[in-house]
Coordinates of C-alpha atoms and ligand atoms in Angstrom, one line a residue:
M28 CA 73.2 -81.4 -90.5
P29 CA 73.3 -82.2 -86.7
W30 CA 70.4 -83.8 -84.9
A31 CA 68.2 -82.6 -82.9
T32 CA 68.4 -83.5 -79.0
I33 CA 65.8 -85.9 -78.1
H34 CA 64.5 -84.7 -74.6
K35 CA 63.7 -87.1 -72.0
D36 CA 60.1 -87.5 -70.5
P37 CA 59.7 -85.3 -67.2
V38 CA 57.8 -88.1 -66.0
P39 CA 59.6 -91.6 -66.6
R40 CA 58.1 -94.8 -66.2
T41 CA 60.8 -95.9 -64.1
T42 CA 62.7 -93.9 -62.1
P43 CA 66.3 -93.1 -63.5
R44 CA 69.3 -94.5 -61.6
L45 CA 71.0 -91.8 -62.8
R46 CA 68.9 -88.0 -62.8
D47 CA 71.2 -85.4 -62.2
Y48 CA 74.6 -85.5 -63.8
D49 CA 76.8 -83.0 -62.4
E50 CA 75.2 -83.8 -59.2
E51 CA 76.1 -87.8 -59.3
C52 CA 79.7 -87.1 -60.5
A53 CA 80.2 -84.6 -57.5
S54 CA 79.2 -87.3 -55.2
F55 CA 80.4 -90.4 -56.7
S56 CA 83.4 -92.4 -55.1
W57 CA 84.5 -95.9 -56.0
R58 CA 85.2 -96.5 -52.4
A59 CA 81.3 -95.8 -51.5
A60 CA 80.5 -97.7 -54.4
R61 CA 82.3 -101.0 -52.9
G62 CA 79.7 -100.6 -50.4
M63 CA 76.9 -101.6 -52.8
L64 CA 78.7 -105.1 -53.0
Q65 CA 78.5 -107.6 -49.7
G66 CA 82.2 -109.2 -49.8
L67 CA 82.5 -112.9 -48.9
P68 CA 81.6 -113.7 -45.3
G69 CA 83.9 -113.2 -43.0
G70 CA 86.1 -110.4 -44.3
R71 CA 87.4 -113.0 -46.8
G72 CA 87.8 -110.5 -49.8
L73 CA 85.7 -110.2 -53.1
N74 CA 84.8 -112.7 -55.5
I75 CA 82.6 -111.8 -58.4
A76 CA 80.4 -115.1 -57.9
H77 CA 79.6 -114.7 -55.0
E78 CA 78.3 -111.0 -55.7
A79 CA 76.6 -112.6 -58.7
V80 CA 74.9 -115.3 -57.5
D81 CA 75.3 -116.6 -54.0
R82 CA 74.8 -113.5 -52.0
H83 CA 70.9 -113.5 -53.9
A84 CA 70.5 -117.4 -53.3
A85 CA 71.1 -116.7 -49.7
S86 CA 69.1 -113.6 -49.4
G87 CA 65.5 -114.9 -50.1
R88 CA 65.8 -114.6 -53.9
A89 CA 66.9 -118.4 -54.4
T90 CA 63.7 -118.6 -56.3
A91 CA 64.3 -115.9 -58.3
V92 CA 65.0 -116.4 -62.4
A93 CA 68.7 -115.7 -63.1
L94 CA 68.3 -116.8 -67.0
R95 CA 65.9 -117.6 -69.3
C96 CA 67.9 -119.7 -72.0
V97 CA 65.8 -119.3 -75.9
G98 CA 66.8 -122.6 -77.3
R99 CA 67.7 -122.4 -81.5
D100 CA 64.3 -124.9 -81.1
D101 CA 62.6 -121.9 -79.3
S102 CA 62.2 -124.2 -75.9
V103 CA 62.6 -121.6 -73.1
T104 CA 65.0 -122.9 -70.3
S105 CA 64.6 -120.9 -66.6
V106 CA 67.4 -121.3 -63.8
T107 CA 67.0 -119.5 -60.7
Y108 CA 69.3 -118.0 -58.5
G109 CA 69.4 -121.1 -56.2
E110 CA 69.9 -123.6 -59.3
L111 CA 72.7 -121.8 -60.5
A112 CA 74.4 -121.4 -57.4
R113 CA 74.2 -125.1 -56.6
S114 CA 75.3 -125.9 -60.7
S115 CA 78.3 -123.5 -59.8
A116 CA 79.6 -124.7 -57.1
R117 CA 79.3 -128.6 -58.4
F118 CA 81.7 -127.0 -61.1
A119 CA 84.0 -125.5 -58.7
H120 CA 84.2 -129.0 -57.1
V121 CA 84.9 -130.4 -60.7
L122 CA 87.9 -128.2 -61.1
R123 CA 89.1 -129.0 -57.7
G124 CA 88.7 -132.7 -58.1
L125 CA 90.3 -131.9 -61.4
G126 CA 93.6 -130.3 -59.4
I127 CA 92.9 -127.2 -61.0
G128 CA 93.0 -124.1 -58.5
H129 CA 93.8 -120.5 -58.2
G130 CA 94.8 -118.8 -61.2
D131 CA 94.7 -121.6 -63.9
R132 CA 93.2 -120.7 -66.7
V133 CA 89.5 -122.1 -67.9
V134 CA 88.5 -121.4 -71.7
T135 CA 85.3 -121.7 -72.5
L136 CA 84.7 -122.3 -76.3
L137 CA 81.1 -122.3 -76.3
G138 CA 77.7 -121.3 -77.5
R139 CA 75.3 -119.4 -75.6
C140 CA 73.9 -122.4 -73.3
P141 CA 73.3 -122.5 -69.5
E142 CA 76.0 -124.3 -69.1
L143 CA 78.3 -121.5 -69.9
F144 CA 76.9 -119.5 -66.5
T145 CA 78.0 -122.4 -64.6
V146 CA 81.2 -122.7 -65.9
V147 CA 82.2 -119.2 -65.8
L148 CA 80.6 -118.8 -62.1
G149 CA 82.2 -122.2 -61.0
T150 CA 85.3 -121.0 -62.4
L151 CA 85.5 -117.9 -60.4
K152 CA 84.0 -119.5 -57.2
N153 CA 87.4 -121.9 -57.4
T154 CA 89.6 -118.4 -57.6
S155 CA 90.7 -119.9 -61.2
V156 CA 90.8 -117.4 -64.3
L157 CA 88.2 -118.0 -67.1
C158 CA 88.8 -117.1 -70.6
P159 CA 86.0 -117.1 -73.4
L160 CA 86.6 -117.6 -76.6
F161 CA 84.3 -117.2 -79.7
S162 CA 82.7 -120.2 -80.7
A163 CA 83.0 -118.8 -84.2
F164 CA 86.5 -118.6 -84.2
G165 CA 88.2 -121.1 -86.3
P166 CA 91.5 -123.3 -85.3
D167 CA 94.0 -120.9 -85.6
P168 CA 92.6 -118.3 -83.4
V169 CA 91.7 -120.5 -81.0
F170 CA 95.4 -122.4 -80.8
Q171 CA 96.7 -119.0 -80.4
R172 CA 94.4 -117.7 -77.8
M173 CA 94.9 -121.0 -75.6
T174 CA 98.4 -121.0 -76.2
L175 CA 99.2 -117.8 -75.4
G176 CA 96.7 -117.9 -72.2
D177 CA 98.6 -120.9 -70.9
A178 CA 94.8 -123.2 -70.7
Q179 CA 94.7 -126.1 -68.4
V180 CA 91.3 -126.6 -68.7
L181 CA 88.8 -126.4 -72.2
V182 CA 85.2 -126.7 -71.7
T183 CA 83.8 -127.2 -74.9
T184 CA 81.4 -129.0 -77.4
A185 CA 82.3 -132.5 -78.8
D186 CA 81.6 -130.8 -82.3
L187 CA 83.6 -127.8 -81.6
Y188 CA 86.5 -129.8 -80.0
R189 CA 86.6 -131.8 -82.9
R190 CA 86.8 -128.8 -85.9
K191 CA 88.8 -126.6 -83.8
V192 CA 90.9 -128.1 -81.2
A193 CA 91.4 -132.0 -81.6
G194 CA 94.0 -132.0 -84.4
R195 CA 96.5 -129.7 -82.5
R196 CA 95.7 -130.8 -79.0
G197 CA 99.0 -132.3 -78.8
A198 CA 100.5 -128.6 -79.5
L199 CA 98.8 -127.2 -76.6
A200 CA 101.4 -127.8 -73.5
A201 CA 99.4 -126.3 -70.6
L202 CA 96.5 -128.2 -71.3
R203 CA 95.2 -131.0 -69.0
H204 CA 91.8 -131.4 -69.4
V205 CA 89.2 -130.8 -72.0
L206 CA 85.5 -131.3 -70.6
I207 CA 82.9 -131.6 -73.0
V208 CA 79.3 -130.2 -72.4
G209 CA 76.3 -132.6 -73.8
E210 CA 77.2 -135.8 -75.7
G211 CA 79.8 -137.2 -77.5
A212 CA 82.8 -137.2 -74.9
D213 CA 82.9 -141.2 -74.8
D214 CA 84.1 -141.0 -78.9
L215 CA 86.5 -138.5 -78.1
P216 CA 89.6 -139.8 -76.7
G217 CA 91.5 -137.4 -73.9
T218 CA 88.0 -135.5 -72.8
L219 CA 85.8 -136.0 -70.1
P220 CA 81.8 -135.8 -69.8
L221 CA 81.2 -132.4 -67.6
G222 CA 77.8 -133.8 -67.3
A223 CA 78.8 -136.7 -65.3
L224 CA 81.5 -135.1 -63.2
M225 CA 78.8 -132.2 -62.3
A226 CA 76.5 -135.5 -61.0
D227 CA 79.0 -136.7 -58.7
A228 CA 79.8 -133.1 -57.4
A229 CA 78.8 -131.4 -54.5
D230 CA 76.2 -128.6 -54.9
T231 CA 77.9 -126.5 -52.2
F232 CA 80.9 -124.9 -52.0
T233 CA 82.7 -122.4 -49.9
I234 CA 84.9 -120.0 -51.8
P235 CA 88.3 -119.7 -50.9
P236 CA 89.6 -116.3 -49.7
T237 CA 89.8 -113.8 -52.9
S238 CA 91.3 -110.7 -53.3
P239 CA 89.7 -108.5 -54.9
H240 CA 93.3 -107.8 -56.8
D241 CA 93.1 -111.9 -58.0
M242 CA 92.7 -112.1 -61.5
A243 CA 89.6 -113.4 -62.5
L244 CA 89.2 -113.0 -66.5
L245 CA 90.9 -112.9 -69.6
H246 CA 89.8 -111.3 -72.5
F247 CA 91.8 -111.6 -75.4
T248 CA 92.1 -108.8 -78.0
S249 CA 93.9 -107.4 -81.0
G250 CA 96.2 -104.6 -81.5
T251 CA 98.1 -103.5 -84.8
T252 CA 100.7 -106.0 -85.0
G253 CA 101.9 -109.1 -83.1
V254 CA 100.0 -111.6 -81.3
P255 CA 96.3 -110.9 -79.8
K256 CA 96.6 -109.2 -76.4
G257 CA 95.6 -110.9 -73.5
A258 CA 93.8 -108.4 -71.0
V259 CA 94.1 -109.3 -67.2
H260 CA 90.7 -108.5 -65.3
V261 CA 90.3 -108.7 -61.5
H262 CA 87.8 -109.5 -59.2
D263 CA 87.3 -105.8 -58.2
A264 CA 86.1 -105.3 -61.3
A265 CA 82.2 -106.5 -60.1
V266 CA 82.6 -102.7 -58.6
A267 CA 82.5 -101.1 -62.0
H268 CA 80.3 -103.6 -63.4
Y269 CA 77.6 -103.2 -60.8
V270 CA 78.0 -99.3 -60.7
S271 CA 77.8 -98.7 -64.8
A272 CA 74.9 -101.4 -65.1
S273 CA 73.1 -99.3 -62.9
Y274 CA 74.1 -95.8 -64.0
A275 CA 74.7 -96.7 -67.9
L276 CA 71.9 -99.7 -68.7
D277 CA 69.2 -98.1 -65.5
L278 CA 69.2 -101.8 -64.1
H279 CA 66.8 -102.2 -61.4
Q280 CA 66.0 -105.4 -59.8
D281 CA 63.1 -106.6 -61.4
D282 CA 64.3 -106.0 -64.8
V283 CA 64.2 -108.7 -67.7
F284 CA 67.8 -107.8 -69.6
W285 CA 68.8 -109.1 -72.8
C286 CA 72.6 -108.5 -74.2
T287 CA 72.7 -109.7 -77.7
A288 CA 76.5 -109.7 -77.3
D289 CA 78.0 -113.4 -77.3
P290 CA 80.1 -114.0 -74.4
G291 CA 82.9 -114.8 -76.3
W292 CA 83.4 -111.4 -76.2
V293 CA 84.1 -109.1 -73.4
T294 CA 80.4 -107.4 -73.9
G295 CA 78.7 -111.0 -73.7
M296 CA 80.8 -111.8 -70.5
S297 CA 80.6 -108.2 -68.6
Y298 CA 77.3 -107.3 -69.4
G299 CA 75.5 -111.0 -70.7
I300 CA 76.6 -112.4 -67.5
V301 CA 78.6 -110.6 -64.6
A302 CA 76.6 -106.9 -64.2
P303 CA 72.9 -108.5 -64.8
L304 CA 73.3 -110.9 -62.0
L305 CA 75.5 -108.7 -59.9
H306 CA 71.7 -106.6 -60.0
G307 CA 69.9 -109.8 -59.4
V308 CA 67.9 -109.1 -62.3
T309 CA 66.4 -112.0 -64.7
V310 CA 68.9 -112.3 -67.9
V311 CA 67.5 -113.3 -71.3
V312 CA 69.9 -115.6 -73.5
D313 CA 69.3 -116.4 -76.9
E314 CA 71.2 -119.4 -78.2
G315 CA 69.8 -118.3 -82.1
E316 CA 71.6 -116.3 -84.3
Y317 CA 69.9 -113.0 -85.6
D318 CA 67.0 -112.9 -87.5
A319 CA 64.7 -109.8 -87.5
R320 CA 61.7 -111.7 -86.4
R321 CA 63.1 -113.9 -83.7
W322 CA 64.5 -111.2 -82.1
Y323 CA 61.0 -108.8 -81.8
R324 CA 59.3 -111.9 -80.9
I325 CA 62.2 -112.6 -77.6
L326 CA 61.8 -108.8 -77.0
A327 CA 57.9 -109.3 -76.5
E328 CA 57.9 -112.9 -75.4
Q329 CA 60.6 -112.7 -72.6
R330 CA 59.1 -109.0 -71.6
V331 CA 62.4 -107.9 -72.0
S332 CA 62.7 -104.3 -70.3
V333 CA 66.3 -103.2 -70.8
W334 CA 67.8 -104.3 -74.0
Y335 CA 71.7 -103.8 -74.6
T336 CA 72.6 -104.4 -78.1
A337 CA 74.9 -103.7 -80.8
P338 CA 74.8 -100.9 -83.8
T339 CA 75.4 -103.8 -86.7
A340 CA 72.7 -105.7 -85.3
L341 CA 70.4 -102.0 -85.0
R342 CA 71.1 -101.6 -88.6
M343 CA 70.1 -105.3 -89.6
L344 CA 66.8 -104.4 -88.0
M345 CA 66.6 -101.2 -89.7
R346 CA 66.7 -102.9 -92.9
T347 CA 63.7 -104.5 -92.4
T348 CA 61.8 -101.7 -90.6
P349 CA 62.8 -98.7 -92.0
R350 CA 61.9 -95.2 -90.3
T351 CA 59.8 -94.1 -93.3
G352 CA 57.5 -97.6 -92.3
P353 CA 55.3 -99.4 -92.2
Y354 CA 56.5 -100.6 -89.1
D355 CA 54.1 -103.8 -89.6
L356 CA 57.0 -106.5 -88.4
P357 CA 57.3 -104.7 -85.1
R358 CA 54.1 -103.1 -84.4
S359 CA 53.0 -106.9 -84.7
F360 CA 54.7 -107.5 -81.5
D361 CA 53.9 -106.2 -77.7
L362 CA 56.9 -104.5 -77.0
S363 CA 55.5 -102.7 -74.4
A364 CA 57.5 -104.2 -71.4
L365 CA 60.7 -102.6 -72.7
R366 CA 61.7 -99.5 -71.6
F367 CA 65.6 -98.9 -72.1
V368 CA 67.7 -99.5 -75.0
A369 CA 71.4 -99.3 -75.3
S370 CA 74.2 -100.2 -77.5
V371 CA 77.6 -100.5 -77.8
G372 CA 80.6 -101.6 -80.1
E373 CA 80.8 -99.3 -82.9
P374 CA 79.9 -96.0 -83.7
L375 CA 76.2 -95.6 -83.5
N376 CA 74.8 -93.5 -86.4
P377 CA 72.0 -91.2 -85.1
E378 CA 69.4 -92.2 -87.7
A379 CA 69.8 -95.7 -85.4
V380 CA 69.1 -93.6 -82.6
V381 CA 66.1 -91.9 -83.7
W382 CA 65.1 -95.2 -85.5
G383 CA 64.7 -96.5 -81.8
R384 CA 62.6 -93.6 -80.8
D385 CA 60.1 -93.8 -83.9
V386 CA 59.9 -97.6 -84.5
L387 CA 60.5 -99.4 -81.1
G388 CA 59.0 -95.9 -79.2
L389 CA 62.7 -95.7 -77.3
P390 CA 65.7 -93.9 -78.4
V391 CA 69.0 -96.0 -78.6
H392 CA 71.4 -94.9 -76.1
D393 CA 75.0 -95.5 -77.1
T394 CA 77.9 -96.1 -74.6
W395 CA 81.6 -96.5 -75.2
W396 CA 83.9 -98.8 -73.4
Q397 CA 86.7 -101.6 -74.5
T398 CA 88.2 -104.8 -73.7
E399 CA 90.8 -102.7 -71.7
T400 CA 88.5 -100.7 -69.6
G401 CA 86.3 -103.7 -68.6
S402 CA 83.2 -101.4 -68.4
I403 CA 81.3 -99.2 -69.7
M404 CA 83.2 -95.7 -69.5
I405 CA 81.1 -93.0 -71.6
A406 CA 77.3 -93.2 -72.1
N407 CA 73.8 -91.5 -72.5
F408 CA 71.7 -92.1 -69.2
A409 CA 68.3 -92.7 -68.9
G410 CA 67.4 -89.5 -67.2
C411 CA 69.5 -87.4 -69.5
D412 CA 68.6 -85.8 -73.0
I413 CA 70.4 -87.5 -75.9
R414 CA 72.5 -86.0 -78.7
P415 CA 72.3 -88.4 -81.6
G416 CA 75.6 -89.4 -82.5
S417 CA 77.5 -88.3 -79.7
M418 CA 78.7 -91.3 -77.3
G419 CA 77.8 -89.7 -74.3
R420 CA 79.5 -88.0 -71.0
P421 CA 81.8 -89.9 -68.8
L422 CA 80.5 -92.3 -66.5
P423 CA 80.7 -90.7 -62.5
G424 CA 83.9 -92.0 -61.2
V425 CA 85.6 -91.8 -64.7
E426 CA 87.9 -89.3 -65.8
A427 CA 88.4 -88.6 -69.5
A428 CA 90.3 -86.6 -71.6
V429 CA 91.3 -86.0 -75.1
L430 CA 95.0 -85.9 -76.0
R431 CA 97.0 -84.1 -78.6
R432 CA 97.9 -86.5 -81.3
G433 CA 102.0 -86.6 -82.8
E434 CA 102.9 -87.9 -86.5
D435 CA 102.0 -91.4 -85.6
G436 CA 98.6 -90.5 -85.4
R437 CA 98.5 -91.6 -81.5
A438 CA 99.1 -89.5 -78.5
E439 CA 102.1 -87.1 -78.8
V440 CA 104.2 -88.4 -75.8
A441 CA 107.5 -86.2 -75.1
D442 CA 109.3 -87.4 -72.2
G443 CA 107.3 -89.5 -70.8
R444 CA 104.1 -86.5 -70.8
V445 CA 101.0 -85.7 -72.8
T446 CA 99.4 -82.9 -73.6
V447 CA 95.1 -82.4 -72.7
L448 CA 93.5 -80.6 -75.2
T449 CA 91.2 -78.4 -72.9
E450 CA 89.8 -76.6 -76.1
P451 CA 86.1 -78.3 -77.3
G452 CA 85.7 -79.6 -80.7
V453 CA 89.6 -80.7 -81.6
E454 CA 90.1 -84.1 -82.0
G455 CA 92.5 -86.0 -80.5
E456 CA 92.9 -89.5 -78.6
L457 CA 90.7 -90.4 -76.1
A458 CA 92.6 -91.1 -72.5
L459 CA 91.5 -92.3 -69.5
R460 CA 92.8 -91.9 -66.1
P461 CA 93.6 -95.0 -64.2
G462 CA 91.5 -95.8 -61.2
W463 CA 88.4 -97.6 -61.8
P464 CA 88.0 -101.0 -60.5
S465 CA 87.8 -102.8 -64.3
M466 CA 90.6 -101.5 -65.6
F467 CA 92.8 -104.4 -67.1
R468 CA 95.9 -105.4 -65.4
G469 CA 98.2 -105.2 -68.3
Y470 CA 98.5 -108.1 -71.0
L471 CA 99.3 -111.4 -70.1
H472 CA 103.2 -112.3 -70.7
D473 CA 103.7 -108.9 -72.4
E474 CA 105.0 -106.0 -70.5
P475 CA 106.1 -103.6 -73.1
R476 CA 102.6 -103.5 -75.0
S477 CA 101.2 -103.3 -71.4
A478 CA 103.4 -100.0 -70.5
A479 CA 102.9 -98.7 -73.8
A480 CA 99.2 -98.3 -73.2
F481 CA 100.0 -95.6 -70.7
A482 CA 101.6 -92.5 -70.8
G483 CA 101.8 -89.3 -68.8
G484 CA 99.3 -90.5 -66.2
W485 CA 96.9 -91.6 -68.6
Y486 CA 95.3 -95.1 -70.4
L487 CA 95.6 -94.5 -74.3
T488 CA 92.5 -96.0 -75.6
G489 CA 93.5 -95.8 -79.2
D490 CA 90.1 -94.1 -80.4
L491 CA 90.2 -90.6 -82.2
V492 CA 87.7 -88.5 -80.3
R493 CA 86.1 -84.9 -79.9
R494 CA 84.9 -83.4 -77.0
D495 CA 82.0 -80.8 -76.9
A496 CA 82.0 -77.2 -75.3
N497 CA 79.0 -79.2 -73.0
G498 CA 81.6 -82.1 -72.3
W499 CA 79.9 -84.9 -74.8
Y500 CA 82.1 -86.9 -76.5
W501 CA 81.9 -87.5 -80.2
F502 CA 83.8 -91.1 -81.8
V503 CA 86.1 -90.0 -85.0
G504 CA 87.6 -93.4 -85.5
R505 CA 90.3 -95.8 -84.9
A506 CA 94.2 -94.0 -83.9
D507 CA 95.2 -97.7 -85.2
D508 CA 95.0 -100.2 -87.9
V509 CA 92.4 -102.3 -85.9
I510 CA 89.0 -103.5 -87.4
K511 CA 85.7 -103.3 -86.4
S512 CA 83.6 -105.4 -88.0
A513 CA 79.8 -106.3 -87.3
G514 CA 80.9 -105.1 -83.6
H515 CA 84.1 -107.9 -83.5
L516 CA 87.6 -106.5 -83.2
V517 CA 90.1 -107.9 -85.8
G518 CA 93.5 -107.5 -85.9
P519 CA 95.2 -107.4 -89.3
F520 CA 98.1 -108.9 -88.4
E521 CA 96.2 -112.3 -87.6
V522 CA 94.7 -111.9 -90.7
E523 CA 97.5 -111.4 -92.7
S524 CA 99.7 -113.9 -90.7
A525 CA 97.1 -116.5 -92.1
L526 CA 97.3 -115.1 -95.3
M527 CA 100.7 -116.1 -95.4
E528 CA 100.3 -119.8 -94.8
H529 CA 98.9 -120.0 -98.2
P530 CA 101.5 -120.9 -100.6
A531 CA 100.4 -118.6 -103.1
V532 CA 100.9 -115.4 -100.7
A533 CA 103.9 -113.6 -101.0
E534 CA 102.7 -110.7 -98.9
S535 CA 99.4 -109.1 -97.5
G536 CA 97.6 -106.2 -96.2
V537 CA 95.0 -105.9 -94.4
I538 CA 92.1 -103.2 -94.0
G539 CA 88.4 -102.6 -93.0
R540 CA 86.6 -101.2 -95.7
P541 CA 83.5 -99.4 -94.7
D542 CA 80.1 -101.2 -95.0
P543 CA 76.7 -99.8 -94.4
V544 CA 75.5 -102.4 -92.3
A545 CA 78.8 -104.3 -90.8
G546 CA 80.3 -101.0 -90.3
N547 CA 83.5 -102.3 -91.7
I548 CA 84.3 -105.6 -93.7
V549 CA 87.9 -107.5 -93.8
K550 CA 89.5 -106.8 -97.2
A551 CA 92.8 -108.3 -97.9
F552 CA 95.2 -106.9 -100.2
V553 CA 97.6 -109.8 -101.7
T554 CA 100.9 -110.1 -103.7
L555 CA 101.1 -113.4 -105.4
R556 CA 103.8 -115.5 -105.5
P557 CA 105.7 -116.0 -109.0
G558 CA 103.6 -119.0 -110.7
F559 CA 100.2 -117.9 -108.9
E560 CA 97.6 -116.4 -111.5
A561 CA 95.6 -113.4 -110.0
S562 CA 92.6 -115.0 -110.9
S563 CA 88.9 -115.9 -109.4
A564 CA 89.9 -119.0 -108.9
T565 CA 93.1 -118.2 -107.0
R566 CA 90.9 -115.7 -104.6
R567 CA 88.5 -118.1 -103.9
G568 CA 90.7 -120.8 -102.7
L569 CA 92.6 -118.2 -100.9
L570 CA 88.8 -117.0 -99.2
A571 CA 87.5 -120.6 -98.5
F572 CA 91.6 -121.6 -96.8
A573 CA 91.3 -118.3 -94.6
R574 CA 88.0 -119.0 -93.3
R575 CA 88.8 -122.8 -92.6
L576 CA 91.7 -121.3 -90.7
L577 CA 90.3 -118.4 -89.0
G578 CA 86.5 -118.5 -89.0
P579 CA 83.9 -116.5 -90.1
A580 CA 84.2 -113.8 -87.5
V581 CA 87.9 -113.2 -88.7
A582 CA 88.5 -114.0 -92.0
P583 CA 88.8 -111.8 -94.7
R584 CA 85.4 -111.1 -97.0
E585 CA 87.0 -109.3 -100.1
I586 CA 90.8 -110.0 -101.5
A587 CA 92.6 -107.9 -104.1
F588 CA 95.5 -108.9 -106.0
D589 CA 98.4 -106.0 -105.7
Q590 CA 101.7 -106.9 -106.8
H591 CA 103.0 -103.4 -105.6
L592 CA 102.0 -103.3 -101.9
P593 CA 103.0 -99.8 -100.4
H594 CA 105.8 -100.1 -98.1
T595 CA 107.3 -98.2 -95.5
R596 CA 110.9 -97.8 -95.5
S597 CA 111.2 -100.4 -92.8
G598 CA 109.6 -102.7 -95.2
K599 CA 105.9 -102.8 -93.1
V600 CA 103.0 -102.5 -95.5
M601 CA 101.2 -99.2 -95.2
R602 CA 97.7 -100.4 -94.5
R603 CA 97.0 -96.4 -93.8
L604 CA 97.5 -96.2 -97.6
L605 CA 95.5 -99.2 -98.9
R606 CA 92.6 -97.5 -96.6
A607 CA 92.9 -94.3 -98.3
R608 CA 93.2 -95.6 -101.5
E609 CA 90.2 -97.8 -101.1
L610 CA 88.0 -94.9 -100.1
G611 CA 89.6 -92.5 -102.7
L612 CA 90.8 -90.4 -99.6
P613 CA 93.6 -88.3 -100.0
E614 CA 97.1 -90.4 -99.5
G615 CA 98.3 -87.7 -96.3
D616 CA 101.9 -88.1 -95.6
V617 CA 103.6 -90.8 -97.5
S618 CA 106.9 -89.5 -97.2
T619 CA 107.5 -92.6 -94.9
L620 CA 106.9 -94.6 -98.1
E621 CA 110.0 -96.7 -99.3
D622 CA 109.6 -95.3 -102.8
A623 CA 107.0 -92.7 -103.2
T624 CA 106.9 -93.0 -106.9
S625 CA 106.4 -96.5 -107.6
A626 CA 104.0 -96.0 -104.6
V627 CA 101.6 -93.7 -106.6
T628 CA 102.2 -95.3 -110.2
S629 CA 101.2 -99.1 -109.0
T630 CA 97.9 -100.2 -110.2
M631 CA 95.9 -102.5 -108.6
R632 CA 93.8 -104.8 -109.6
T633 CA 90.8 -105.2 -107.2
E634 CA 88.6 -107.9 -107.7
Q635 CA 84.9 -108.2 -106.1
P636 CA 83.7 -111.2 -104.6
A637 CA 81.3 -113.2 -106.9
Ligands
WT7_722 C1 86.5 -100.4 -79.7 C2 86.7 -101.5 -78.4 C3 82.7 -102.4 -76.7 C4 83.3 -102.9 -75.9 C5 83.2 -104.2 -76.3 C6 83.9 -104.3 -77.2 C7 85.1 -99.1 -80.6 C8 83.3 -99.2 -78.8 C9 81.8 -97.7 -79.3 C10 81.0 -96.4 -79.9 C11 82.4 -95.8 -81.4 C12 83.1 -97.6 -80.2 C13 85.9 -98.5 -80.3 C14 86.7 -99.0 -78.9 N1 83.8 -98.7 -80.1 N2 82.1 -98.6 -78.6 N3 80.1 -96.2 -78.5 N4 81.2 -96.1 -81.1 N5 83.3 -96.8 -81.0 O1 85.5 -103.6 -76.9 O2 86.5 -105.2 -79.0 O3 87.7 -104.0 -77.5 O4 86.3 -102.8 -79.2 O5 85.1 -100.7 -80.2 O6 86.9 -98.4 -81.2 O7 87.9 -98.7 -78.9 P1 86.9 -104.1 -78.0

């Protein structure tokens, strides 16, 4: 049953940034949008950090609050735009003093703390490249990304360094400096205390000339096969961050904005740090973890007006506060400051949109984008009606299309050409016309995979969608094997490779198993080597092993033993088939199976976790 359209209040509390969709699309140009940013003084280019902090600090907003960090102990630390401008200047000097310059990679492995903002902005001021890593990654994903990204500097805490990096420090050839936030550097050979270095540094810094095309951010993402891909983003991305936060998040300068995503991922960086600071709003940062009561309390106490969160988080809240009521928990908090709620990262079920309307008093606005696009591409807008279940419509300045699929499930490319499906309601691969400023400039050191992401004048997203007759986009699924678990993208190959490091594992195939809250959980099918028993002890050992290597964000949550994994004739494990079987779906085309009969008759022994 289709869900009823949610119509917007004809007299909204705040005038929406986007009121007339068609008119805005018709009049928009990226060139004009660039004019909303200032540029470095003296025409020396465009630098994200100048636009995000120095510009505000120099124009009478130095005392405006840039950050309000809620600590795990509920303490609140406020940082003004002026303070952030000065601390990031200090960090830029620290880098320069260490001989780190233009284009050098600075990796962060940090939680959600005020220092992270200083490091991100200071790195950009120094025209070095910031590469954030998720603090819940295990040593394997950290090592791999630091290696692929040529990390010259790592900024982390003593604890994270000890647990995730120290053991392999010697193998990180490019790494020159490890800077420790907080206590503990004295006991760690080969590290430097960031606090002491900062204290000695000057608090004004002249940003060197920066080309809008200079690399600014490096975000790792996962594909179906092979090592993670480092998506390269440039300073010009700021234009798209600014525009999208205006159109899709409806940011106004007096907003208090909370993005719940971790800055170890692209959402937490683009919309937890860069975009809101570009708009000069107050950013709320929560160092703690999800807890329903805590989150409602933060929304209330911090007077959050715009909230950007994720479907998994909303589904967790829905469990504690069902739409059928009672609404005791949210009603015990004053959520009256909240005026706009949006979500991203995975399909937002229509129930969640409507739950927002009923429980928070505001429907949830779905937005769509990905690491490669750098900023929101498709969205439901503050000033427009919502069709629950739809991702919305392309932002002004964004041209999207649905492409016909070929046999492998991806867009069909013949002689370098693709076919755009114009009739409504047909499923195909979502494609975007290159030209928006935050488009990734390729995957670092990976020309083949960079080139494969484009065809026939389009960027191919890897997502399957439908567009209805009114131009709204509806998410169908992924065209490849990557897994979205709790909003985080997990590459099955990375998990399979880690499992293969265990002596008991001969082979494995990793899929996403649908889960009502997390969207998917990572599930591994494992073929054991002779001499190992398919027992719960083996399974527990494997789960623990994978968790130690990969960390909780990536490790499989379930393992099933299967001595007859289905293979293609070229010898690859057929994850698609594993998934179809897991879901009880038709097996589809199995003509590429290595041995169709053995696949059909193979028996699987699936053990559920204890
Ligand atoms: C993939 C991108 C979300 C930006 C940061 C994470 C899925 C994203 C939606 C949505 C359904 C969505 C897609 C996309 N996704 N937004 N609104 N509805 N699916 O970026 O880790 O690169 O993930 O997340 O599959 O390709 P990412």
